[in-house]
């Protein structure tokens, strides 16, 4: 455990740049590892989750190398892929660490290759449901031996050839969608995923970018019908990964709630399937301006100028949840400082993230003196109207191996009277290794 107390600060001013998008980083390595030839990636997130994906792709035959680019820590990642259908049998279990994305997407890749792989992970990942990916991948012919409850550790024997399926997603999950599409890459014929509720579309954009034949159609019920033709040949790419809006969210909320703040966050990815947090914070009265909108790596990006704002509580439309699914812990902190009541509903999926983010945030915010009520599928939060939270000093708040809980409560500490002690900051390195250094730099 590495505990740390996050103390109240003066205004956050200046300019920061957030690291590369986690979802796009995972997919860059996976698709690069399947393309024949050299893929080059800049802006890759060098967090532990993405490094788990890199290690797994190496274990299955790809070459994934980091090349230092400049003395400010920039790097280019050079990937030589094996070709679709040519992944090698890994010699040891694939250690997925804390990463649900690595696990579910790689299960998809292995499912249509003639190899067997074991997947293991940390205590948090080993509790998370894998049945949602096992079910469709079994229909494609893969065979699984999972731990009770459909969890890790599990063993997966891929099918060769796999069988193309048409699958309607029962849960809104980009990971499950992507697992099926990636399995479809090495499956003869056309694999179809029907997505009634849209989720992040990085897999679709990037598979197309690498040359796969993929189409998206909206059916008469408004569902997205995604088709991929298998036995694809992927062409290597040069990729610039845009900044991660999920990492930016902590600094957006921090600047909104710390009086006097005026912060520019550069290079924030604003793909519409990810940008829900900006919309909701604006509905609450957040002053967020998009500067220099542009495209990076085929994704919309802008610099965000965020000024301290008097936030107001709102009822958050559950339909927006998939486009900000990882940002609710940060939103709950903003709500705790707003005037009036914020009501969130329809968030069942938050209970199966790196932790149960509904109950863990309810406990952590209550410990910091916020007024929070947990419901079956969300939180209701009575804000302070801008007054600092009392803080949580006597007892550290429990983060349960969840990076986003740790960062959210660090931000809550900035807008508290007595500070907030977080029990363990180590999980932050899974997605945002520079978080504490960036924050400390702003405190001047
Ligand atoms: C991700 C999808 C989401 C998200 C996760 C990253 C992805 O998970 O929470 O952090 O890269 O596809 P679900 O598919 O479980 O919603």
JSON list of C-alpha atoms and ligand atoms in Angstrom, two decimals, residues 21-24 26-27 49 100-102 104-105 128-129 132 171-179 199-203 244 246 274 322 324-327 349-350 352-354 357 403-404, ligand 1:
[
{"chain": "A", "resi": 21, "resn": "UNK", "atom": "CA", "xyz": [-5.94, 7.37, -24.59]},
{"chain": "A", "resi": 22, "resn": "UNK", "atom": "CA", "xyz": [-5.99, 3.97, -22.90]},
{"chain": "A", "resi": 23, "resn": "UNK", "atom": "CA", "xyz": [-8.56, 2.37, -25.20]},
{"chain": "A", "resi": 24, "resn": "UNK", "atom": "CA", "xyz": [-6.75, 3.51, -28.34]},
{"chain": "A", "resi": 26, "resn": "UNK", "atom": "CA", "xyz": [-4.49, -1.09, -26.27]},
{"chain": "A", "resi": 27, "resn": "UNK", "atom": "CA", "xyz": [-5.96, -1.36, -29.75]},
{"chain": "A", "resi": 49, "resn": "UNK", "atom": "CA", "xyz": [-2.72, -1.83, -18.30]},
{"chain": "A", "resi": 100, "resn": "UNK", "atom": "CA", "xyz": [-10.33, -5.72, -18.04]},
{"chain": "A", "resi": 101, "resn": "UNK", "atom": "CA", "xyz": [-9.79, -4.28, -21.52]},
{"chain": "A", "resi": 102, "resn": "UNK", "atom": "CA", "xyz": [-6.65, -6.38, -22.11]},
{"chain": "A", "resi": 104, "resn": "UNK", "atom": "CA", "xyz": [-11.65, -9.26, -22.86]},
{"chain": "A", "resi": 105, "resn": "UNK", "atom": "CA", "xyz": [-10.12, -8.03, -26.11]},
{"chain": "A", "resi": 128, "resn": "UNK", "atom": "CA", "xyz": [-14.88, -9.22, -12.63]},
{"chain": "A", "resi": 129, "resn": "UNK", "atom": "CA", "xyz": [-17.42, -11.00, -14.88]},
{"chain": "A", "resi": 132, "resn": "UNK", "atom": "CA", "xyz": [-20.24, -11.64, -21.07]},
{"chain": "A", "resi": 171, "resn": "UNK", "atom": "CA", "xyz": [-25.02, -5.23, -22.08]},
{"chain": "A", "resi": 172, "resn": "UNK", "atom": "CA", "xyz": [-23.66, -1.94, -23.39]},
{"chain": "A", "resi": 173, "resn": "UNK", "atom": "CA", "xyz": [-19.98, -2.94, -23.47]},
{"chain": "A", "resi": 174, "resn": "UNK", "atom": "CA", "xyz": [-17.31, -1.79, -25.89]},
{"chain": "A", "resi": 175, "resn": "UNK", "atom": "CA", "xyz": [-15.07, -4.53, -24.57]},
{"chain": "A", "resi": 176, "resn": "UNK", "atom": "CA", "xyz": [-17.50, -7.31, -25.48]},
{"chain": "A", "resi": 177, "resn": "UNK", "atom": "CA", "xyz": [-18.23, -5.71, -28.86]},
{"chain": "A", "resi": 178, "resn": "UNK", "atom": "CA", "xyz": [-14.50, -5.46, -29.54]},
{"chain": "A", "resi": 179, "resn": "UNK", "atom": "CA", "xyz": [-13.81, -9.04, -28.39]},
{"chain": "A", "resi": 199, "resn": "UNK", "atom": "CA", "xyz": [-20.50, 2.51, -26.91]},
{"chain": "A", "resi": 200, "resn": "UNK", "atom": "CA", "xyz": [-17.02, 3.82, -27.71]},
{"chain": "A", "resi": 201, "resn": "UNK", "atom": "CA", "xyz": [-16.27, 3.13, -31.37]},
{"chain": "A", "resi": 202, "resn": "UNK", "atom": "CA", "xyz": [-12.45, 3.07, -31.39]},
{"chain": "A", "resi": 203, "resn": "UNK", "atom": "CA", "xyz": [-12.35, -0.59, -32.50]},
{"chain": "A", "resi": 244, "resn": "UNK", "atom": "CA", "xyz": [-7.36, 10.43, -22.87]},
{"chain": "A", "resi": 246, "resn": "UNK", "atom": "CA", "xyz": [-10.97, 9.86, -18.99]},
{"chain": "A", "resi": 274, "resn": "UNK", "atom": "CA", "xyz": [-16.47, 9.41, -24.98]},
{"chain": "A", "resi": 322, "resn": "UNK", "atom": "CA", "xyz": [-22.16, 4.88, -21.95]},
{"chain": "A", "resi": 324, "resn": "UNK", "atom": "CA", "xyz": [-18.92, 8.76, -19.81]},
{"chain": "A", "resi": 325, "resn": "UNK", "atom": "CA", "xyz": [-18.94, 5.34, -18.16]},
{"chain": "A", "resi": 326, "resn": "UNK", "atom": "CA", "xyz": [-15.46, 5.74, -16.63]},
{"chain": "A", "resi": 327, "resn": "UNK", "atom": "CA", "xyz": [-16.04, 9.35, -15.53]},
{"chain": "A", "resi": 349, "resn": "UNK", "atom": "CA", "xyz": [-22.41, -1.36, -15.03]},
{"chain": "A", "resi": 350, "resn": "UNK", "atom": "CA", "xyz": [-20.43, 0.73, -12.51]},
{"chain": "A", "resi": 352, "resn": "UNK", "atom": "CA", "xyz": [-18.54, -4.41, -12.20]},
{"chain": "A", "resi": 353, "resn": "UNK", "atom": "CA", "xyz": [-15.65, -2.04, -12.96]},
{"chain": "A", "resi": 354, "resn": "UNK", "atom": "CA", "xyz": [-12.25, -2.23, -11.22]},
{"chain": "A", "resi": 357, "resn": "UNK", "atom": "CA", "xyz": [-17.83, 2.24, -8.11]},
{"chain": "A", "resi": 403, "resn": "UNK", "atom": "CA", "xyz": [-7.21, 3.85, -10.04]},
{"chain": "A", "resi": 404, "resn": "UNK", "atom": "CA", "xyz": [-10.22, 6.04, -10.74]},
{"chain": "B", "resi": 1, "resn": "LIG", "atom": "C1", "xyz": [-13.25, 0.09, -22.59]},
{"chain": "B", "resi": 1, "resn": "LIG", "atom": "C2", "xyz": [-14.60, -0.12, -22.43]},
{"chain": "B", "resi": 1, "resn": "LIG", "atom": "C3", "xyz": [-15.33, 0.16, -21.19]},
{"chain": "B", "resi": 1, "resn": "LIG", "atom": "C4", "xyz": [-14.52, 1.03, -20.24]},
{"chain": "B", "resi": 1, "resn": "LIG", "atom": "C5", "xyz": [-13.09, 0.59, -20.14]},
{"chain": "B", "resi": 1, "resn": "LIG", "atom": "C6", "xyz": [-12.42, 0.63, -21.50]},
{"chain": "B", "resi": 1, "resn": "LIG", "atom": "C7", "xyz": [-12.62, -0.23, -23.88]},
{"chain": "B", "resi": 1, "resn": "LIG", "atom": "O1", "xyz": [-15.61, -1.06, -20.53]},
{"chain": "B", "resi": 1, "resn": "LIG", "atom": "O2", "xyz": [-15.10, 1.03, -18.96]},
{"chain": "B", "resi": 1, "resn": "LIG", "atom": "O3", "xyz": [-12.36, 1.41, -19.24]},
{"chain": "B", "resi": 1, "resn": "LIG", "atom": "O4", "xyz": [-11.46, 0.17, -24.12]},
{"chain": "B", "resi": 1, "resn": "LIG", "atom": "O5", "xyz": [-13.27, -0.89, -24.71]},
{"chain": "B", "resi": 1, "resn": "LIG", "atom": "P1", "xyz": [-16.97, -1.90, -20.79]},
{"chain": "B", "resi": 1, "resn": "LIG", "atom": "O6", "xyz": [-16.89, -2.51, -22.13]},
{"chain": "B", "resi": 1, "resn": "LIG", "atom": "O7", "xyz": [-16.95, -2.94, -19.69]},
{"chain": "B", "resi": 1, "resn": "LIG", "atom": "O8", "xyz": [-18.08, -0.91, -20.62]}
]
